[in-house]
Short mmCIF file of C-alpha atoms and ligand atoms in Angstrom, two decimals:
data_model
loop_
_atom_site.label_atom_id
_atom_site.label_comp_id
_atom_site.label_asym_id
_atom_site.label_seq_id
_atom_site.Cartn_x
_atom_site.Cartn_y
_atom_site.Cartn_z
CA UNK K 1 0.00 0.00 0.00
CA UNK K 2 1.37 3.21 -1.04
CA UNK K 3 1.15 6.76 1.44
CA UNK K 4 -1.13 9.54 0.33
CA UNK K 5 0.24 11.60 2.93
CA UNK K 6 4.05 11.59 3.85
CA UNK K 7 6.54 10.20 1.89
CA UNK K 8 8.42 7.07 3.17
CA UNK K 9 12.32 7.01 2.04
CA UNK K 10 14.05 3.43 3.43
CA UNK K 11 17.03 4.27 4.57
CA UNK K 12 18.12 0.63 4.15
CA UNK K 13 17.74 -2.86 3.24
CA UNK K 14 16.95 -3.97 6.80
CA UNK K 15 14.76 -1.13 8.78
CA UNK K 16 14.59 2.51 8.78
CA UNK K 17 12.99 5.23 6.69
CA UNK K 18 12.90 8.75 6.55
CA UNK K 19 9.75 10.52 6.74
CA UNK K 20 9.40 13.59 4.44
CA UNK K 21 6.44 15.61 4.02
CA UNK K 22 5.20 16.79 7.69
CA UNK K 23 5.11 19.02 10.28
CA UNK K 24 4.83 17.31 13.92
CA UNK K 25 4.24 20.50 15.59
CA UNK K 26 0.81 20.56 14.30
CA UNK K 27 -2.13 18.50 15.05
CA UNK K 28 -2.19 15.52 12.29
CA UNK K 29 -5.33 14.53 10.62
CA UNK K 30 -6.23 10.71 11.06
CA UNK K 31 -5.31 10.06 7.86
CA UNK K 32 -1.55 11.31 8.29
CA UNK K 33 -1.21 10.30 11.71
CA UNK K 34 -2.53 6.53 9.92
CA UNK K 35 0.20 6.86 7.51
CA UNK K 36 2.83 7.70 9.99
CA UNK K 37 1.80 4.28 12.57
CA UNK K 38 2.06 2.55 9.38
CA UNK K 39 5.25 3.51 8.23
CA UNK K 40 6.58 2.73 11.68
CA UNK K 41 5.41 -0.87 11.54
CA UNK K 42 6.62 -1.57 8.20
CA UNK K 43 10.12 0.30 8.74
CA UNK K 44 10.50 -0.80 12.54
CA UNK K 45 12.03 2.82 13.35
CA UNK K 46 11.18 6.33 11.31
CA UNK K 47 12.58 9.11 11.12
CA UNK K 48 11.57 13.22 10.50
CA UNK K 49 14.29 15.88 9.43
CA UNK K 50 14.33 19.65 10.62
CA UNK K 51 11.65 19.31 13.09
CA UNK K 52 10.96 22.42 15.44
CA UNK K 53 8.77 21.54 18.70
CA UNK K 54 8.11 22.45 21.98
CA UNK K 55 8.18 19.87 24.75
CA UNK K 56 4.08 20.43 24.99
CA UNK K 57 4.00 19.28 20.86
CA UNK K 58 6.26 16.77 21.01
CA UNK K 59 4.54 15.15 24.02
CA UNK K 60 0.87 15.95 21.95
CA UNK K 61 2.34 13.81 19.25
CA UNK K 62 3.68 11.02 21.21
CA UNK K 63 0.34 10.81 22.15
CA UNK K 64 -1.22 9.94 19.39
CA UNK K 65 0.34 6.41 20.03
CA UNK K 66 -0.38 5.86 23.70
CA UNK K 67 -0.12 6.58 27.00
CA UNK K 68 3.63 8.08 28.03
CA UNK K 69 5.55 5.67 30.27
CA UNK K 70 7.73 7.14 33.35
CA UNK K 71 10.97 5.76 33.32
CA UNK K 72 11.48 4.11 37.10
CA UNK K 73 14.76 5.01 37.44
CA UNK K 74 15.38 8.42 35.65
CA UNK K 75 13.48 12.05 36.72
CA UNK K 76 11.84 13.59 33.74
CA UNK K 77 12.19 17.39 33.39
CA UNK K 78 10.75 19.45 35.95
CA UNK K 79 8.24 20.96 34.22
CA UNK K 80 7.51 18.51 31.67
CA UNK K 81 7.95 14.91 33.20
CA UNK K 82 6.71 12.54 30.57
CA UNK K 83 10.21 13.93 29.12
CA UNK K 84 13.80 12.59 29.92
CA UNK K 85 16.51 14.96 28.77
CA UNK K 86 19.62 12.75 28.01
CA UNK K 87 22.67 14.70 28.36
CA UNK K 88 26.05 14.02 27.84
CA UNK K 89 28.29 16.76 28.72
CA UNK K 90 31.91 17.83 27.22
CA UNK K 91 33.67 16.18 30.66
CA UNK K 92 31.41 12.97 30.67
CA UNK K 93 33.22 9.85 29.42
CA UNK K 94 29.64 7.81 30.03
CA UNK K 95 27.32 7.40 27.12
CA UNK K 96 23.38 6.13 28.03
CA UNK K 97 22.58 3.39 26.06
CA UNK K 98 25.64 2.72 24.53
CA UNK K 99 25.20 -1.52 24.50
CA UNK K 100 22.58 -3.54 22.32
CA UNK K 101 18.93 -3.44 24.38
CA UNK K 102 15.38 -2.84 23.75
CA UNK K 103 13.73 0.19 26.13
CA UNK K 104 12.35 -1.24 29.73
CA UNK K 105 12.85 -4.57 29.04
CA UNK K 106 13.40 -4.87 32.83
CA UNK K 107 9.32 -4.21 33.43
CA UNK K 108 6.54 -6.63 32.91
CA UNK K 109 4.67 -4.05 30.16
CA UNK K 110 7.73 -2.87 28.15
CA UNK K 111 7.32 0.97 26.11
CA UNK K 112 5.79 -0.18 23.21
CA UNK K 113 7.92 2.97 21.40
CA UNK K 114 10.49 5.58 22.65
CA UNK K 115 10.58 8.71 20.48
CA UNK K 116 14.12 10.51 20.45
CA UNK K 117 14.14 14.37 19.25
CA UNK K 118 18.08 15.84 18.74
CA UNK K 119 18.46 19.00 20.84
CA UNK K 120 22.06 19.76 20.72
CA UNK K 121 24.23 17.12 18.77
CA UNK K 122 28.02 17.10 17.84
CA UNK K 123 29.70 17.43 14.74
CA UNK K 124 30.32 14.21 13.76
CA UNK K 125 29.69 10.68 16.11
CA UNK K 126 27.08 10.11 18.27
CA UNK K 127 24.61 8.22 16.00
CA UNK K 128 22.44 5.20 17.05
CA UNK K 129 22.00 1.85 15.52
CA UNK K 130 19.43 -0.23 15.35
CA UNK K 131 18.61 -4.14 14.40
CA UNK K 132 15.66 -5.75 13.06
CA UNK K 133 14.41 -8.40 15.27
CA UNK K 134 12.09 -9.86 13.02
CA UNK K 135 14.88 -10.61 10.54
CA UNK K 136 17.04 -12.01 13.45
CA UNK K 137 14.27 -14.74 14.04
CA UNK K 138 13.38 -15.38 10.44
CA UNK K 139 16.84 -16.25 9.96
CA UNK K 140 17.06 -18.83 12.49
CA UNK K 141 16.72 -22.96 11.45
CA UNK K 142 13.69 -24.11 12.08
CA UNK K 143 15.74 -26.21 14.79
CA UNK K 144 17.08 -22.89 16.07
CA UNK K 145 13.28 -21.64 16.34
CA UNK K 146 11.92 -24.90 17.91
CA UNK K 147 14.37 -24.05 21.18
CA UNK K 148 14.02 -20.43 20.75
CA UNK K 149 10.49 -20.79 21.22
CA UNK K 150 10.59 -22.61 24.48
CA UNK K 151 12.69 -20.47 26.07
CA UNK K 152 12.06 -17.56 28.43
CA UNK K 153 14.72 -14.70 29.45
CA UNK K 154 14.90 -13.04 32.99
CA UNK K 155 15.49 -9.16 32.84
CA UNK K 156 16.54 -6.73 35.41
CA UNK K 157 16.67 -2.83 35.63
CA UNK K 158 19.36 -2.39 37.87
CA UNK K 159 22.71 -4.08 38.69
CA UNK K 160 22.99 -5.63 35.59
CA UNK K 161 25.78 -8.50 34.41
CA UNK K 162 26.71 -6.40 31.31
CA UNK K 163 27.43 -3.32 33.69
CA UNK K 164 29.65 -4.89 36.56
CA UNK K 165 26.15 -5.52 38.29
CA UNK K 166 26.71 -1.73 39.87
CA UNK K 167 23.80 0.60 40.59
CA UNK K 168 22.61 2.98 38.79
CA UNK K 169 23.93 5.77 40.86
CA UNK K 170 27.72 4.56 40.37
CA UNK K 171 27.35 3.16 36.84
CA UNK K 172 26.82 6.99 35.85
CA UNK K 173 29.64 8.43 37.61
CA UNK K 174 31.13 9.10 34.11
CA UNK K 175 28.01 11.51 33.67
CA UNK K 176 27.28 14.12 35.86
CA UNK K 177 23.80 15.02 34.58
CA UNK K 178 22.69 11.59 34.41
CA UNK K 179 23.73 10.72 37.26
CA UNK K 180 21.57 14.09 38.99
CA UNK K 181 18.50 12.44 37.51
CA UNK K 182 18.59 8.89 39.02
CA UNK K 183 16.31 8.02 41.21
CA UNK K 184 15.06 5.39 43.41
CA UNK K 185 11.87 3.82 41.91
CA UNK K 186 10.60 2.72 45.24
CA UNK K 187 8.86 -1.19 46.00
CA UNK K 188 5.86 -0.70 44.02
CA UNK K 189 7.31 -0.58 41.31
CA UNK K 190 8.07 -3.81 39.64
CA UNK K 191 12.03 -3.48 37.75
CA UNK K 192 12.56 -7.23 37.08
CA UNK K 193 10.63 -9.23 34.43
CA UNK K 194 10.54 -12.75 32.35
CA UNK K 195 9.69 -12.64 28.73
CA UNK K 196 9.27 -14.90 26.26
CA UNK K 197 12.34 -14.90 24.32
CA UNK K 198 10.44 -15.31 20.60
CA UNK K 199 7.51 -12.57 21.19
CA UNK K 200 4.85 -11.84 18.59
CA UNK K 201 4.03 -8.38 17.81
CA UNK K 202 0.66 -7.64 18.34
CA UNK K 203 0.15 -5.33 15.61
CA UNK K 204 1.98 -7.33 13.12
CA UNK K 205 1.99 -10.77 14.33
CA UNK K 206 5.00 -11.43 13.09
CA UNK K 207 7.67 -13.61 15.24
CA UNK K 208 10.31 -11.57 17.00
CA UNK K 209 13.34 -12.02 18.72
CA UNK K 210 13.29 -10.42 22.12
CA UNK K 211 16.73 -9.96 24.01
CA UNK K 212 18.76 -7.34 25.07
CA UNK K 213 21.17 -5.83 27.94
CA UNK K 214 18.99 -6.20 30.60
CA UNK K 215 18.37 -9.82 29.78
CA UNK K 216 20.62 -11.59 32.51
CA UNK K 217 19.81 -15.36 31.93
CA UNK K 218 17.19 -17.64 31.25
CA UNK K 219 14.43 -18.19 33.29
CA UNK K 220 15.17 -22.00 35.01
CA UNK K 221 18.59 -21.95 33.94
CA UNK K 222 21.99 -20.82 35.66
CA UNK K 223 24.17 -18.16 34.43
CA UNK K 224 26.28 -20.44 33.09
CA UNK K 225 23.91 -22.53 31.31
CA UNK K 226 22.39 -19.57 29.28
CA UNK K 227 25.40 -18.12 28.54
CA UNK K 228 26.59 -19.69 25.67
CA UNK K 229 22.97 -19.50 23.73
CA UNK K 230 22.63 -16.26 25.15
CA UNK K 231 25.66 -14.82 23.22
CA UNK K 232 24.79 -16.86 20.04
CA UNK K 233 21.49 -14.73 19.88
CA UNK K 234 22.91 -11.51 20.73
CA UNK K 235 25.71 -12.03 18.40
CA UNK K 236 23.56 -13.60 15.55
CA UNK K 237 20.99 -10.51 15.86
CA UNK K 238 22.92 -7.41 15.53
CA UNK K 239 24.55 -8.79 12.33
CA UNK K 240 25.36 -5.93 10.06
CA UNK K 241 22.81 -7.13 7.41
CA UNK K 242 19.90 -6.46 10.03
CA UNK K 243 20.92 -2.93 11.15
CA UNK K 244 20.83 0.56 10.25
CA UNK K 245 22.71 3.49 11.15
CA UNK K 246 20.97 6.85 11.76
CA UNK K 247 23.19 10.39 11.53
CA UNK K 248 21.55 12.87 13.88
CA UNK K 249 21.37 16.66 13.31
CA UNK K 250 20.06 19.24 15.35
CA UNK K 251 15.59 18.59 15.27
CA UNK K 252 15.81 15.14 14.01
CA UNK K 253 13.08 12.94 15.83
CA UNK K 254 13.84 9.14 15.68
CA UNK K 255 10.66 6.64 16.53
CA UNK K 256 11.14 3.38 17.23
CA UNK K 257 8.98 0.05 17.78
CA UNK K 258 10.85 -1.24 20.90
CA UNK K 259 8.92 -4.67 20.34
CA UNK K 260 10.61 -5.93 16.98
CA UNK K 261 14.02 -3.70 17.12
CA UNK K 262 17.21 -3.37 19.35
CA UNK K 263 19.23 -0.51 19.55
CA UNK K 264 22.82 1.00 20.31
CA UNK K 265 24.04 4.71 21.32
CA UNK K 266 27.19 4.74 19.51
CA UNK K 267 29.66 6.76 22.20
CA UNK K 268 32.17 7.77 20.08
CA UNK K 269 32.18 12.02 20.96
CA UNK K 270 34.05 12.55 24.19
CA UNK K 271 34.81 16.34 24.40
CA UNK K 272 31.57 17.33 22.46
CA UNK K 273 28.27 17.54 23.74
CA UNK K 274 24.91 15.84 23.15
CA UNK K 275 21.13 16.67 24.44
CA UNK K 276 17.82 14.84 24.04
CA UNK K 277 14.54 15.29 24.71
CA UNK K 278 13.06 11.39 25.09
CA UNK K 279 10.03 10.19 25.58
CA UNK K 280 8.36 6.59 25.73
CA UNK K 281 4.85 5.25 25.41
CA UNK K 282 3.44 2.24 27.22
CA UNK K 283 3.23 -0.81 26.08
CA UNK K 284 1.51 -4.56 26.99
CA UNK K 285 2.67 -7.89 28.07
CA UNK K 286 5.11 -9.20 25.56
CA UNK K 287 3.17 -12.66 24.39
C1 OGA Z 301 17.18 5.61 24.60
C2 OGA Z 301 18.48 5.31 24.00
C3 OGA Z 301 19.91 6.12 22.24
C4 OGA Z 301 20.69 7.35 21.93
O1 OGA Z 301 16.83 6.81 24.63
O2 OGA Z 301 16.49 4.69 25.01
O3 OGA Z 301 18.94 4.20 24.08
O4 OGA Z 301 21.31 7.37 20.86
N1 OGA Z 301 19.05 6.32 23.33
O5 OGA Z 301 20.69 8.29 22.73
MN1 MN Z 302 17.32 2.84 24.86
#
């Protein structure tokens, strides 16, 4: 089906378009905003050039797609909340993000989407990756998917294996204004999580591989025991045929589906600095 609408530009074999054509600091008509939902679930991620919003538009248009999700562990702005400013100062050596995951994997309803809009960006570095997790499972053996299918990983949001298990609070000492915004999400609020490691989207219902950092083992297994197959699927989806590679400048807005993609902040611009505004919307119960 073609758009009316927008114009969708793949950006490359795998996942990714650019999104030409549209304003998101106005209200969009049902039609558009159709157009736009459906460009993200064919393309997995989109993204829109030269953008100019104010927190209040940009958190109108992330609205369109559902409820915003709080992150537990991160303060939102002070006057706008449902957004989480991600800053990485000149002095900061630590980059947020910077390893292979999916957003909130750690809680039982993961953010269906996180929407990323470039404030301040350097020269040159800084971009994020992303993988196709659809095209990680469809290349699996059908032996591959049999065992895939039966197995179930166990996620955390803190302390994780990938990080040195530290907290939070010291994993960002590398970032000052990170490290300001951590907070403590309190016991009602639920950071650990099994999932089915084969999800199906519910949109789509297509077959999806769902891992990422915050994946620490699988559930009824040891460490050791999930290690190696662990690694095999981490390694096997982020191949470079599966991802794309997305150049920010100053009012890009990326939007990612964080049920069928993975993705990486590449921290390669120590000395320059980097700020943006981040939201997430809600999701369900990965199935
Ligand atoms: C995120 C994230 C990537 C980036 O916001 O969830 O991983 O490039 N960000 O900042
Ligand atoms: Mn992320």
């Amino acid at each position: 089906m073609s758009y009316q609408t927008i114009e969708v530009r793949p950006i490359t074999g795998a996942l990714g378009a650019e999104i030409e054509g549209i304003d998101l600091s106005t209200e969009l008509d049902n039609q558009t905003f159709d157009e736009v939902h459906r460009a993200l679930l064919e393309n997995l991620v989109i993204f829109f050039r030269d953008q100019d919003l104010k927190p209040d538009q940009q958190i109108a248009f992330a609205r369109r797609f559902g409820d915003i999700h709080f992150h537990p562990f991160m303060k939102g702005l002070d006057d706008h909340p449902e957004i989480l400013e991600l800053i990485k100062e000149e002095a900061d050596t630590r980059t947020f993000g910077a390893v292979w995951h999916t957003d909130q994997m750690f809680n039982p309803k993961p953010a269906l989407a996180t929407m990323l809009y470039a404030k301040e960006v350097p020269p040159a570095g800084g971009d994020t990756m992303y993988a196709n997790m659809y095209m990680a499972y469809d290349a699996l053996s059908d032996g591959m998917k049999e065992v895939a299918g039966k197995l179930k990983t166990f996620n955390v949001g803190d302390r994780m294996k990938s990080h040195g298990r530290e907290a939070r609070k010291d994993r960002y000492k590398g970032s000052k204004a990170m490290q300001a915004k951590v907070k403590d999400p309190g016991d009602d609020v639920v950071t650990e999580a099994v999932h089915p490691l084969v999800r199906t989207h519910p949109e789509t219902g297509r077959k999806a591989i769902y891992l990422g950092n915050h994946s620490q083992h699988f559930d009824g297994m040891t460490e050791e025991e999930s290690a190696p197959l662990l690694k095999f699927f981490a390694k096997h989806a982020t191949q470079p045929e599966f991802v794309c590679r997305f150049r920010w400048k100053v009012g890009s807005l990326a939007l990612w589906d964080n049920r069928c993609t993975q993705h990486y902040a590449v921290g390669d611009y120590d000395g320059e600095r980097r700020r943006m505004h981040r939201i997430t919307i809600a999701g369900d119960r990965p199935f």
